[in-house]
mmCIF file of C-alpha atoms in Angstrom:
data_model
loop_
_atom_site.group_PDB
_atom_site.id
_atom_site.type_symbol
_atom_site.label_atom_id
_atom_site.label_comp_id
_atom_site.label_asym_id
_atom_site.label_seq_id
_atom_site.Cartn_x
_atom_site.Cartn_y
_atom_site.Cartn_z
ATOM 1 C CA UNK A 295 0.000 0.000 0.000
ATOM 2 C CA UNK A 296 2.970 2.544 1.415
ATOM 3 C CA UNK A 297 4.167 1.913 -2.502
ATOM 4 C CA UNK A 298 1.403 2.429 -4.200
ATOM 5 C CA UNK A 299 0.863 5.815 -2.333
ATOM 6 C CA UNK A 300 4.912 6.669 -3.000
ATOM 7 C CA UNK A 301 4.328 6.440 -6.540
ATOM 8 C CA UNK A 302 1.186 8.072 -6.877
ATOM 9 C CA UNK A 303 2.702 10.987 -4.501
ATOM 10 C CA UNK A 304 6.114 10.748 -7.333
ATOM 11 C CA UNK A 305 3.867 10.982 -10.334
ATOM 12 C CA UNK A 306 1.708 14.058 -8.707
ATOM 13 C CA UNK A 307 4.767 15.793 -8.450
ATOM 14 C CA UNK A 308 6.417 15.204 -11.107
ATOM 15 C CA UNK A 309 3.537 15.945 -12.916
ATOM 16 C CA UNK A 310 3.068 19.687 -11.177
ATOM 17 C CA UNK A 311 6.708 19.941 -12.424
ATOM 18 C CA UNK A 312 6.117 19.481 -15.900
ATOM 19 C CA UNK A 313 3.312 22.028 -15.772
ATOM 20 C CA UNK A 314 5.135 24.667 -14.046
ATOM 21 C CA UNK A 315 8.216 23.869 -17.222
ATOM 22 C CA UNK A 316 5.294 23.772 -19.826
ATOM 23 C CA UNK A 317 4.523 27.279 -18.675
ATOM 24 C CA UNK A 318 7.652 28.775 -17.614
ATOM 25 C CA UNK A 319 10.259 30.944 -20.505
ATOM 26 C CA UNK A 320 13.513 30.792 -21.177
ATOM 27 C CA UNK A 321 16.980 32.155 -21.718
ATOM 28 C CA UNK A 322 16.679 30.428 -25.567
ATOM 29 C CA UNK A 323 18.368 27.628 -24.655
ATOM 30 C CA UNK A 324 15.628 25.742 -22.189
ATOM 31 C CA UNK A 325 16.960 26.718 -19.048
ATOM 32 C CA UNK A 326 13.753 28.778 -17.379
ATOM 33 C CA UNK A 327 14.696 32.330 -16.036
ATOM 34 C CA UNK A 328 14.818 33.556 -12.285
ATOM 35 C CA UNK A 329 14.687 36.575 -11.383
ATOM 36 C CA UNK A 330 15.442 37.780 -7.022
ATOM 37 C CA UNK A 331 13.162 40.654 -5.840
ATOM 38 C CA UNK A 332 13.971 42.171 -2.566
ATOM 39 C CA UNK A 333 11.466 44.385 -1.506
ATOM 40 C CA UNK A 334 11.658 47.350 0.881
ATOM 41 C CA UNK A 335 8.762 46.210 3.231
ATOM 42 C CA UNK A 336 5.718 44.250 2.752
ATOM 43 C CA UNK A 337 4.005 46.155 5.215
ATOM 44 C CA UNK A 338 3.545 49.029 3.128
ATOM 45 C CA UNK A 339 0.167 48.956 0.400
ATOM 46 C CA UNK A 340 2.054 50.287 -2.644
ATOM 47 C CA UNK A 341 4.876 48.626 -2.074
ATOM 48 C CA UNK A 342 3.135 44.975 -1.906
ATOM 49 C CA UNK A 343 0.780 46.454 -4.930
ATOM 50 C CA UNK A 344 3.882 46.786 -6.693
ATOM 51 C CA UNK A 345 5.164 43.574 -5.708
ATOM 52 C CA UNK A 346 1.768 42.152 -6.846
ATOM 53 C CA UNK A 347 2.218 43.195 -10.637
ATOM 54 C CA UNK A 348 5.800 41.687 -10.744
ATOM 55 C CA UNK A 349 3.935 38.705 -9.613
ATOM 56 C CA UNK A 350 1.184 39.355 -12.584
ATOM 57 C CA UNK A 351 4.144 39.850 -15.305
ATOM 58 C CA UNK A 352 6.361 37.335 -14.121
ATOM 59 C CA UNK A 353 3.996 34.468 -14.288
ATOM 60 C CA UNK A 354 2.392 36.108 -17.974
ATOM 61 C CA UNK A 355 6.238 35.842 -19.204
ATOM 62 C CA UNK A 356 6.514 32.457 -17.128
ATOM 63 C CA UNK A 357 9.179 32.944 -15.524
ATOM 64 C CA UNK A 358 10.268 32.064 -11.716
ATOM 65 C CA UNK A 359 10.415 35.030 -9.467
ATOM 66 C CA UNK A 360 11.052 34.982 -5.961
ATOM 67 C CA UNK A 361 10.190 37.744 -3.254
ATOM 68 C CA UNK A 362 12.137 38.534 -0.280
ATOM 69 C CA UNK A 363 10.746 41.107 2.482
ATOM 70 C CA UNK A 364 13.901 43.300 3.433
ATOM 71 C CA UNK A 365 11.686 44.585 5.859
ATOM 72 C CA UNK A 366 13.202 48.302 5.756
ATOM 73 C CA UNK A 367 16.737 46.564 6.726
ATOM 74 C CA UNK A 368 19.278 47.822 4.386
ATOM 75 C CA UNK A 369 21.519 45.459 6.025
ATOM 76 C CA UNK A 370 19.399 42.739 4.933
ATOM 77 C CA UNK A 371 18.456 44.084 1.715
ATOM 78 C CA UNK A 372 22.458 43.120 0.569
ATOM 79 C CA UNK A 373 22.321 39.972 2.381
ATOM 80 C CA UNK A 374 19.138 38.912 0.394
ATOM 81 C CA UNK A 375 21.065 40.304 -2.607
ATOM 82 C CA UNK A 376 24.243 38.021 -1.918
ATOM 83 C CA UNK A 377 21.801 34.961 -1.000
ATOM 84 C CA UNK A 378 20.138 35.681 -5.077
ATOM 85 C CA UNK A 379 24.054 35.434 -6.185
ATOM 86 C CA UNK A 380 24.686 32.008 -4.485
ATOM 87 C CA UNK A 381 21.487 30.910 -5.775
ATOM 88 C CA UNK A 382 22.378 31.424 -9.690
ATOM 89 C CA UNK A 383 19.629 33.638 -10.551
ATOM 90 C CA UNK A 384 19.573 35.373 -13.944
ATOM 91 C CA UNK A 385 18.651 38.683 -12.908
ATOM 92 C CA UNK A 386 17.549 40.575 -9.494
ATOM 93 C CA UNK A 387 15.012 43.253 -8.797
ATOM 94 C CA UNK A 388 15.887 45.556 -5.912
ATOM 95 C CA UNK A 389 13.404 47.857 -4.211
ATOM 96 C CA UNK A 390 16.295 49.719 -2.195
ATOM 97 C CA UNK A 391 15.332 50.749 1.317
ATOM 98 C CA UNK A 392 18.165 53.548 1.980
ATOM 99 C CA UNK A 393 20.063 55.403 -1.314
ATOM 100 C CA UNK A 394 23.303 54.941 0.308
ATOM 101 C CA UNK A 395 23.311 51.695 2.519
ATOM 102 C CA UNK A 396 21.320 49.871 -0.002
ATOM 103 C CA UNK A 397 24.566 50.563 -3.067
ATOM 104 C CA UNK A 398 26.882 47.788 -1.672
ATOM 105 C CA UNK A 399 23.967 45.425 -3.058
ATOM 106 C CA UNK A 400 24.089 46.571 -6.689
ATOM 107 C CA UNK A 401 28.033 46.327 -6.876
ATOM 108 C CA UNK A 402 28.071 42.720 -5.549
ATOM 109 C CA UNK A 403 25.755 41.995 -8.423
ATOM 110 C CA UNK A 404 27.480 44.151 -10.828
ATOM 111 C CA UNK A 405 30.463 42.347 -10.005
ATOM 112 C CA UNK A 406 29.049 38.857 -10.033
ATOM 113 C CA UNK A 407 27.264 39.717 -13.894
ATOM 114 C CA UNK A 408 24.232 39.565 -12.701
ATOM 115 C CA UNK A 409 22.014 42.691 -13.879
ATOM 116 C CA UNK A 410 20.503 44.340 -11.445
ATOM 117 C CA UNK A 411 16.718 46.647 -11.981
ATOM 118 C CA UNK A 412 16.025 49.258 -9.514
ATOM 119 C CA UNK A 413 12.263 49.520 -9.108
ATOM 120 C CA UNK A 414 10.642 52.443 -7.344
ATOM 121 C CA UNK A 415 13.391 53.858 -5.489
ATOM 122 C CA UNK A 416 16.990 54.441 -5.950
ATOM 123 C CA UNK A 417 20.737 53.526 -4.871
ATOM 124 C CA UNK A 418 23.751 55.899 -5.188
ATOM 125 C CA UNK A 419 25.245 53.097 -6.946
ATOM 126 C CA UNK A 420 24.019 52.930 -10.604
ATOM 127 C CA UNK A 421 22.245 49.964 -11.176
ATOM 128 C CA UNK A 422 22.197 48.185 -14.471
ATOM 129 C CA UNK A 423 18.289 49.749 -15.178
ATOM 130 C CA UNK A 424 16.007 51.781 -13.594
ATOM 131 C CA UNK A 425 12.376 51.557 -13.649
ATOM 132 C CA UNK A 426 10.322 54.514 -11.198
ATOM 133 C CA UNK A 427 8.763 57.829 -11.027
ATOM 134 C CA UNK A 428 10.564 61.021 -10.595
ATOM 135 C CA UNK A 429 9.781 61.881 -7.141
ATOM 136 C CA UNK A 430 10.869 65.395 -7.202
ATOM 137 C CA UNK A 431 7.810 66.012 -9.434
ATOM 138 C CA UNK A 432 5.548 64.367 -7.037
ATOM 139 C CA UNK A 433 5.958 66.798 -4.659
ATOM 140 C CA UNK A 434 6.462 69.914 -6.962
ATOM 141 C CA UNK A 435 2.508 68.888 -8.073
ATOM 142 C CA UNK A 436 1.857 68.408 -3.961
ATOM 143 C CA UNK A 437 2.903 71.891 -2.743
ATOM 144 C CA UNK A 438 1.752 73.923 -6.610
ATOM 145 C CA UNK A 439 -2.113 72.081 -5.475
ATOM 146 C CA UNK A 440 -1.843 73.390 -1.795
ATOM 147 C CA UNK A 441 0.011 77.083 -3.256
ATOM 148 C CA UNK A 442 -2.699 77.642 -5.521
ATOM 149 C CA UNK A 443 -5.608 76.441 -2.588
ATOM 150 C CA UNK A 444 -3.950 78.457 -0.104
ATOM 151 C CA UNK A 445 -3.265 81.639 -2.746
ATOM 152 C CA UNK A 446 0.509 81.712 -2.074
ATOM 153 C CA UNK A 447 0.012 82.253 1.787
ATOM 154 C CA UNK A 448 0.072 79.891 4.763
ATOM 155 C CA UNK A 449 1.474 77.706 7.366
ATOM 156 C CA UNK A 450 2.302 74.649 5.728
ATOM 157 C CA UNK A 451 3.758 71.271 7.756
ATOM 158 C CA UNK A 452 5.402 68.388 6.017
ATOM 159 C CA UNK A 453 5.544 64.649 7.258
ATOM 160 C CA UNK A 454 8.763 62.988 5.428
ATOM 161 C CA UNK A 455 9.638 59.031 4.724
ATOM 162 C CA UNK A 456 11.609 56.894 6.050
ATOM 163 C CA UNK A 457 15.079 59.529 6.037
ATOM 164 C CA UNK A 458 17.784 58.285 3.826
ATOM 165 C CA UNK A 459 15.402 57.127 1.193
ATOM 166 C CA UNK A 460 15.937 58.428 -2.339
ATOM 167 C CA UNK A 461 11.963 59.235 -2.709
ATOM 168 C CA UNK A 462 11.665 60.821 1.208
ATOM 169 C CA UNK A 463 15.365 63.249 -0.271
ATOM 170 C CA UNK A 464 13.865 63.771 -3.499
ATOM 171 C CA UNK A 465 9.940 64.650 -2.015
ATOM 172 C CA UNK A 466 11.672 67.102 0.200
ATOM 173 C CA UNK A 467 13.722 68.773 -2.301
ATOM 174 C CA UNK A 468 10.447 69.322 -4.567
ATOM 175 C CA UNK A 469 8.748 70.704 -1.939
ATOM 176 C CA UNK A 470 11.272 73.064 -1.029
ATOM 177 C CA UNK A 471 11.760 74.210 -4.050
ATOM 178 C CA UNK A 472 7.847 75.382 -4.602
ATOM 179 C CA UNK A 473 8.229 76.968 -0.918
ATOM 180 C CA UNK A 474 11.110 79.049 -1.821
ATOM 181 C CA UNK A 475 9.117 80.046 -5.407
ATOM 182 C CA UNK A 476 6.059 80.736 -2.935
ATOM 183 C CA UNK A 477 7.616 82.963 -0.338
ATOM 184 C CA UNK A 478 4.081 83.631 1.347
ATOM 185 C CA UNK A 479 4.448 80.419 2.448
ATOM 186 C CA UNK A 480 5.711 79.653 5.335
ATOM 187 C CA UNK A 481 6.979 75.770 6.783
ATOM 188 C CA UNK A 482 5.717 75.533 10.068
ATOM 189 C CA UNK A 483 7.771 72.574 11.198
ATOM 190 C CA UNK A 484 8.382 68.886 9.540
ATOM 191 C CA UNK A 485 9.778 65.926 10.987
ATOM 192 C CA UNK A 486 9.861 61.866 9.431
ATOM 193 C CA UNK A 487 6.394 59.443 9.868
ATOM 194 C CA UNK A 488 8.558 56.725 8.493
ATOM 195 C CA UNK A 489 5.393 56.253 5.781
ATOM 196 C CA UNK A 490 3.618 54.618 8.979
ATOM 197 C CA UNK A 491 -0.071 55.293 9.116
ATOM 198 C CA UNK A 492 0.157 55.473 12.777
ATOM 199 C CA UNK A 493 3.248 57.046 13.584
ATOM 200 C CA UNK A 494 1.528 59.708 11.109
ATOM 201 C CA UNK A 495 -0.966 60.603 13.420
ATOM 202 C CA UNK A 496 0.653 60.371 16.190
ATOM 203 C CA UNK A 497 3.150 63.226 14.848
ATOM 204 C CA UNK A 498 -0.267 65.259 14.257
ATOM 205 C CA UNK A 499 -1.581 64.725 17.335
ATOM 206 C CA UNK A 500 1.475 66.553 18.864
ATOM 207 C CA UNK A 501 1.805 68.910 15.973
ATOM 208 C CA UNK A 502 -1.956 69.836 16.975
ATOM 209 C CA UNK A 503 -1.019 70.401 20.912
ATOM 210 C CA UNK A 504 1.978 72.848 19.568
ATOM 211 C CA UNK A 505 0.625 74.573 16.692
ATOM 212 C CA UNK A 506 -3.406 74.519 16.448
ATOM 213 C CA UNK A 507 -5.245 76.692 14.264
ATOM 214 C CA UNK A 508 -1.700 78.350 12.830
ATOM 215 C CA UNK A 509 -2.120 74.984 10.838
ATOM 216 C CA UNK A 510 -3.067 75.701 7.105
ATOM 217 C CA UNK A 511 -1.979 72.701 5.146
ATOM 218 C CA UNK A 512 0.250 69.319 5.514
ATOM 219 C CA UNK A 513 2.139 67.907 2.799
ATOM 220 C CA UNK A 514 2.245 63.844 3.911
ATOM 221 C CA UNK A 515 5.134 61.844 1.951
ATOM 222 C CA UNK A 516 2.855 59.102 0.901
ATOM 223 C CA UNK A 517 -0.656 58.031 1.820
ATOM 224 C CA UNK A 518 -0.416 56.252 4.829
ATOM 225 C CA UNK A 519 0.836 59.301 6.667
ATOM 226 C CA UNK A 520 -1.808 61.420 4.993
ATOM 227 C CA UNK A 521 -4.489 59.570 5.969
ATOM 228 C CA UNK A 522 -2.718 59.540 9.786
ATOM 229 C CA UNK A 523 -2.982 63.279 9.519
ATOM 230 C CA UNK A 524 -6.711 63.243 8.324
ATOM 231 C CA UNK A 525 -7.422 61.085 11.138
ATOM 232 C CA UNK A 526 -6.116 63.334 13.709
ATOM 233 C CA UNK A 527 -7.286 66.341 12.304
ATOM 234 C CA UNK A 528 -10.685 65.039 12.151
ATOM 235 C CA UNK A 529 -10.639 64.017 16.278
ATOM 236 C CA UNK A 530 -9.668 67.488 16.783
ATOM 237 C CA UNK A 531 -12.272 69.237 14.721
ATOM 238 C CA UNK A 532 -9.827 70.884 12.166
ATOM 239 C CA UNK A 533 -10.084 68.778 9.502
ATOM 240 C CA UNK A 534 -12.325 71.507 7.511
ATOM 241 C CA UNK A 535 -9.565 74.110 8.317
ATOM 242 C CA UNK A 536 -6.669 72.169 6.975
ATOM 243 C CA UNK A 537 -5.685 71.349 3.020
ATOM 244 C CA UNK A 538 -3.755 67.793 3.002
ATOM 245 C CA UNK A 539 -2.188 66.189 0.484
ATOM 246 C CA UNK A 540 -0.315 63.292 -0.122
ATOM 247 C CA UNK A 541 1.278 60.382 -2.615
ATOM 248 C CA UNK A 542 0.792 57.256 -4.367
ATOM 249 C CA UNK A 543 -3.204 56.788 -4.448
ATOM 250 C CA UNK A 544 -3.670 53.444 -2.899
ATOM 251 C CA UNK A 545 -7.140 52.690 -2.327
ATOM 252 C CA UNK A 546 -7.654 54.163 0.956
ATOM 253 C CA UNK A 547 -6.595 57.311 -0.073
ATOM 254 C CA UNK A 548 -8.922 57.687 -3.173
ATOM 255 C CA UNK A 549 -11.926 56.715 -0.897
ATOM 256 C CA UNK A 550 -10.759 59.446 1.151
ATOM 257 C CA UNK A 551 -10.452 61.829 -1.804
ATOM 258 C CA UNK A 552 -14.091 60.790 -2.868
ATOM 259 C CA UNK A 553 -15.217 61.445 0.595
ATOM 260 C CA UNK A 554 -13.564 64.943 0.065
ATOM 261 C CA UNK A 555 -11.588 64.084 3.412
ATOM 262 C CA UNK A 556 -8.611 63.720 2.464
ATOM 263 C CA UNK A 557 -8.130 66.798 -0.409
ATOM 264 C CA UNK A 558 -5.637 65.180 -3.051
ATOM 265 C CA UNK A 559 -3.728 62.531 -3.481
ATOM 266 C CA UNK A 560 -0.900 62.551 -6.409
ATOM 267 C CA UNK A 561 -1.226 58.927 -8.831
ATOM 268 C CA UNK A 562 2.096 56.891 -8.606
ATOM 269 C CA UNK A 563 1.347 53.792 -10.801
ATOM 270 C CA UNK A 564 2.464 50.674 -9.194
ATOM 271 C CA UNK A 565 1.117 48.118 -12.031
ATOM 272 C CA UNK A 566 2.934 50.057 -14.740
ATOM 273 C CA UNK A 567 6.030 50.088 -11.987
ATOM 274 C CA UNK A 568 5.942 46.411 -11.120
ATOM 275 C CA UNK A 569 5.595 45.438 -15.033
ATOM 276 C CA UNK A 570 8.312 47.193 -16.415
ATOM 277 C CA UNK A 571 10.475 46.153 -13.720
ATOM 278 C CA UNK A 572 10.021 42.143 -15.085
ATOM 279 C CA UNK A 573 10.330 43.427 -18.230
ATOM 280 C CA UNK A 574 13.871 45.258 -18.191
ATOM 281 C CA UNK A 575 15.243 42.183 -16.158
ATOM 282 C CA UNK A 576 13.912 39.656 -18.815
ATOM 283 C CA UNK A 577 15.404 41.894 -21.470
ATOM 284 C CA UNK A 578 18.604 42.169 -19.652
ATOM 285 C CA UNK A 579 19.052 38.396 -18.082
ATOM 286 C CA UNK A 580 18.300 37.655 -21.948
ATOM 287 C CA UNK A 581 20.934 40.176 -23.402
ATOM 288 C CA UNK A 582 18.335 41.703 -25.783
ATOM 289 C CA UNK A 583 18.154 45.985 -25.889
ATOM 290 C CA UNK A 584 16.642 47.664 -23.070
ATOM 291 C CA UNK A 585 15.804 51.174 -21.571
ATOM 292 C CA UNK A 586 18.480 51.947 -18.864
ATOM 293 C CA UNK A 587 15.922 54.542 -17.244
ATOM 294 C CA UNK A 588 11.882 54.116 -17.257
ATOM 295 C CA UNK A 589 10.363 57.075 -15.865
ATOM 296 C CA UNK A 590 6.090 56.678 -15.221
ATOM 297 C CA UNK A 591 4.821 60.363 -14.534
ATOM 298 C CA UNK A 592 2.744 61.083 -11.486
ATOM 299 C CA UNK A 593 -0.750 62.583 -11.745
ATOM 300 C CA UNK A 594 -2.672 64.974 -9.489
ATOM 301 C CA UNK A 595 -5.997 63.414 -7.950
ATOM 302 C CA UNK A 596 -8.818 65.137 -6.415
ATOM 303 C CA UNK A 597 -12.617 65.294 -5.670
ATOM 304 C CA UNK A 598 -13.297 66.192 -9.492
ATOM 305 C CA UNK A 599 -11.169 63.335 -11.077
ATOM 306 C CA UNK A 600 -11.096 60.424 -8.523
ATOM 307 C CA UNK A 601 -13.587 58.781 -10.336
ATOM 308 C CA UNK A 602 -11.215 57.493 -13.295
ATOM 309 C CA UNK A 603 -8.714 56.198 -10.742
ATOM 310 C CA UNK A 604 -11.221 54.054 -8.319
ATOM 311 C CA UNK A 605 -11.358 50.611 -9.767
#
């Protein structure tokens, strides 16, 4: 009986194994390509939505992709990257969690030959592609929305990302540079949220103790700490006096919009993100022509447009 089982369990899997080869692509000689993706943190929505179209893409192109959670460890973001080396894979995928900590990863694979696609965020190492959104232009769209609401005069606050992170350094330097073009606007004080919903409002809460009704408009790094804010804001019966807005559009946020709670949101598109990513590291594991740089522009969102966005 134990046999008859054995083989039956040997032919089931052997079986699933031909199906996953039937399915799978290749380099062009028969050898099915894998492609390493570390992430930054699964926690976060985008982040996993992005993750979720590489998923999409990689199993439309069938090939084998495995995810790693760096879980916001840079540290562990080059281990993962030196555990994708050992393993042989034909191409990785980083989603870097720090610009500088984060660039010993893309010279071990450099120097191993093993190209390497930065998705969303960057390193100060160049990588062999990169596939994102400009960030700076996020927040350039961000603080022209709450300059134009606010007619060039106000107390505005900002909530930054996780510090170190090429999109927190470039969100801030976009929104400085519409402060200094709006001089009537004044910063009122900004400190990190780490992109944590909670941590958000937390900082708001206090922000609200110190500052009150001086508080015109807040300019969150990405939606989680926007909707934090709104949150707050809402418990302490300023929400009607205060303009926020914030990045990436996850659902949440565009409910929020729709509600007219939370006042804009700017589009970062994770699906067109997540799919280009597979794409440049097929191209590139398979030596054909690729884009070194794929840029996906950011859109504004609010009350009258939300409707094309919600799904």
């Amino acid at each position: 009986m134990k046999y008859f089982l054995l083989t039956a369990l040997t032919l089931a899997i052997a079986g699933c194994n031909q199906s996953q080869k039937s399915e799978g692509g290749d380099d062009g000689s028969g050898k099915k390509l894998v492609v390493g993706a570390t992430m930054l943190s699964m926690q976060n929505e985008f982040i996993v939505n992005v993750s979720d179209e590489m998923n999409a893409k990689a199993k439309e192109l069938g090939i084998e992709l495995i995810t790693v959670d760096a879980e916001r460890s840079a540290l562990k973001q080059v281990e993962q990257v030196e555990s994708f080396i050992a393993q042989g894979v034909d191409a990785i995928i980083m989603n870097p969690c720090e610009v500088e900590a984060s660039s010993p990863a893309v010279k071990l694979a450099m120097d191993a030959n093993i190209p390497i696609i930065n998705v969303n965020s960057e390193t100060s190492a160049k990588p062999t592609a990169f596939v994102g959104s400009d960030d700076t232009e996020s927040a350039r769209i961000a603080m022209e929305y709450l300059a134009e609401k606010l007619g060039g005069k106000g107390n505005v606050l900002i909530m930054h990302g996780f510090m170190g992170q090429a999109a927190q350094i470039k969100r801030d330097n976009g929104a400085k540079e519409i402060l200094k073009a709006n001089p009537g606007m004044q910063l009122l004080a900004e400190q990190t949220g780490e992109w944590d919903r909670a941590k958000a409002m937390s900082l708001m809460e206090n922000w609200i103790q110190s500052y009150g009704a001086k508080i015109n408009a807040v300019f969150a790094h990405n939606d989680e700490m926007g909707m934090g804010a709104v949150k707050a804001l809402e418990a302490a019966g300023l929400k009607d006096r205060v303009i926020v807005v914030s990045v990436d559009a996850i659902p949440d946020a565009l409910q929020s919009v729709k509600k007219g709670t939370l006042n804009a949101t700017i589009f970062q598109n994770a699906q067109e993100q997540g799919g280009k990513a597979i794409e440049t590291a097929v191209k590139a594991a398979k030596k054909e022509k690729f884009e070194k740089q794929v840029l996906i522009p950011f859109q504004l969102v609010t009350k009258e447009n939300v409707g094309e966005y919600l799904k």
